[in-house]
């Protein structure tokens, strides 16, 4: 436990310590552990020394490895430039619309030329996207010469958001990018790997996936077979993932410990039967021992074939330890095996401890081991009763019926215990959990474990097995869809304080342990905060009446702003759509709303029809109650006819200047477009139809401008310049050079400007000319790439409240403008930074108060 605590503590640090400190700490911990182990007197001092040294060793070795990994970095001059590199494809390439994404190991850098000593610090692993050439998918082990454009791994930064950069860092990927879109940018050099064994498993996995999709016409079944046989979860359709998630059976279509153990059990049964037929072999090595080690080997091979994920690693380590203990005649209690396997896993991959799958897997297997321990005790008690002859004899059919009932009872009991234990953890990790999962899993577990999974594996040997598997897949998904229709309940909980989360998860695990009902009753109050969390304990509590809260969500190149009053929520735009399947609604906004405890929207306002503003709207309307849609969309737009989450048509109102309403003492007013704009829609660009919304209370206000351009800004100034004055301004058109005119900015007089734009976007937003204008006018500004989500409460006591006397932007060594600390509100990214986040966030330290331009401090 001390080791796990040290690993968890180091992986949560904001910045790494000097390498020398980690080296000294590692040596010191080893010396202390050796002295404690050799000390002849055993006692509290020795135990305390071992515990502290184990914690220190875990912290130091993890930090040492992280420092060495962080030394690999892409030169700043290479970012966005054409770079030629020879790579070897690794892992399982993932098909995406129009291309493929794959990891690659660098064999050599071709250009630009670098000194030999500098090459040691260049990235050794890349993640690349390449357009398919003649539908030819790259294969693992192939060597390619590629012309690529690279940049450091980065991601979005929102409250309770997914940390995509951690996944890159864990895999050792220190640069990501795309292959240039020209004929000579991708040249295949060889089909053979640098070493014969490299990529062998991944090539097998890719061949199996190809055979599956060639043989199975049903895309749903083919995706599930690929997920169960080779661990390719990306092949499963998004609608199917939503169905499995909402019914609580998603763990069955991801390679879990149950799949690995089942495969090992099948291999053990087959090997034991065959080995028992060889008399000489039985005398040399008993069949049970052969079957046991064959089970470990088969499980390890299946785990490798399935991608070697965290649940698979955990299962293999536990099976290996149990086989070793049994062979040596030793017997450990289950908690020791449980924790030792976690130590082995984190010793190989310390950053796995930050994955949700790590905790879900270990809690589930802990429940199973504790339940099995209790069952073993009850079985021993029943055996003693039988030996004493106290149990009356029964007819054979009664004994069979009793055994069947006992097995069914054990299955239902174990499933109930796992559900009870994982429900709090699911609420903590995902902010939602399926109430119907108990019933769904009772049917789905045996179907998947004994039917679909074995058939998906046997199909690799005899493809007709997939035909029967396809029928089972369609039947079980039909049952799950019917169950969801009649029992669609999902338990939801916002992100909670750490101590509430820890107490709730421990209580859920304890409730799944065998104990007296009085103890279970005493544990129930510990899980109540998971079901109802008071507003003051929320991650972002709702504002008081008369005030409002604004969050400019980090959605990349797009706009999405959430405005909250005491009892109402308004979402202004929904971010971009990326390709055919990804959109900001599913990817960012819905998880954010669950984390904040926002369960419904009183109004969804879509400024105009551009995809970077409307991309996530459909997902939100389908999955979240929305009371009203207000937009400037034309009559034929699909969203105007979208059915809401309750199955009823969504009421729509055209946003038009003059619309006003009040929520909880906060005033809302639409300033644009005007009625004549709708009359002349055919002659106007979509940006010219953008809705402009002002939100105000007596002491503060915010102006949300959509994508209006200079012409619309001039018209607003001419109409009523005083009405535009606002505390916070969401920059028009993402800071484009076609907007943010000087006259408009002088009319608004913002104390803070927020630019919502994607890092390295192809439009060049925010435009250098616009940033220079902000700087010349002494206007404070922040941009979402460095700021992440921007949060502001209209009643908060803002720092630097004398605002406009100081420049809030600085310049870097290249002379380009950089944002500094916001004068109003706060940025999420700098306050929640991890050492693996690249590039580093903007400097958020307090700036000296003066009218002179401040130099940006070195990161």
Coordinates of N, CA and C in Angstrom, one line a residue, residues 96-102 128-136 138 144 178-182 186:
X96 N -9.9 5.7 -39.3 CA -10.8 6.9 -39.0 C -11.3 7.4 -40.4
X97 N -12.4 8.1 -40.4 CA -12.9 8.6 -41.7 C -11.8 9.3 -42.5
X98 N -11.5 8.8 -43.7 CA -10.5 9.4 -44.6 C -9.1 9.1 -44.3
X99 N -8.8 8.3 -43.3 CA -7.4 8.0 -43.0 C -7.2 7.0 -41.9
X100 N -6.0 7.0 -41.3 CA -5.7 6.1 -40.3 C -4.8 6.8 -39.3
X101 N -4.9 6.3 -38.0 CA -4.0 6.9 -36.9 C -3.2 5.7 -36.4
X102 N -1.9 5.9 -36.2 CA -1.1 4.8 -35.7 C 0.1 5.4 -34.9
X128 N 0.7 9.4 -35.3 CA 0.5 10.1 -36.6 C -0.8 9.8 -37.2
X129 N -1.3 10.7 -38.0 CA -2.5 10.5 -38.8 C -2.1 10.6 -40.3
X130 N -2.5 9.7 -41.1 CA -2.1 9.6 -42.5 C -3.4 9.3 -43.3
X131 N -3.5 10.1 -44.4 CA -4.6 9.8 -45.4 C -4.2 8.5 -46.1
X132 N -5.2 7.6 -46.3 CA -5.0 6.3 -46.9 C -4.7 6.5 -48.4
X133 N -3.7 5.7 -48.8 CA -3.3 5.7 -50.2 C -3.8 4.4 -50.9
X134 N -4.8 4.6 -51.8 CA -5.4 3.5 -52.5 C -6.0 2.5 -51.4
X135 N -6.5 3.0 -50.3 CA -7.1 2.2 -49.3 C -6.1 1.2 -48.7
X136 N -4.8 1.5 -48.8 CA -3.8 0.6 -48.3 C -3.5 0.9 -46.8
X138 N -1.5 0.9 -43.4 CA -0.2 0.5 -42.9 C -0.3 -0.7 -41.9
X144 N 8.5 3.0 -43.0 CA 8.0 4.1 -43.9 C 9.0 5.3 -43.7
X178 N 0.6 14.9 -38.3 CA 0.0 14.3 -39.5 C 1.0 14.2 -40.6
X179 N 0.8 13.2 -41.5 CA 1.6 13.1 -42.7 C 1.1 14.1 -43.7
X180 N 2.1 14.8 -44.4 CA 1.7 15.8 -45.4 C 0.9 15.2 -46.5
X181 N -0.1 15.9 -47.0 CA -1.0 15.4 -48.0 C -0.5 15.6 -49.4
X182 N 0.5 14.9 -49.7 CA 1.1 14.9 -51.1 C 1.6 13.5 -51.4
X186 N 4.7 9.9 -48.2 CA 4.7 8.6 -47.6 C 5.2 7.6 -48.5

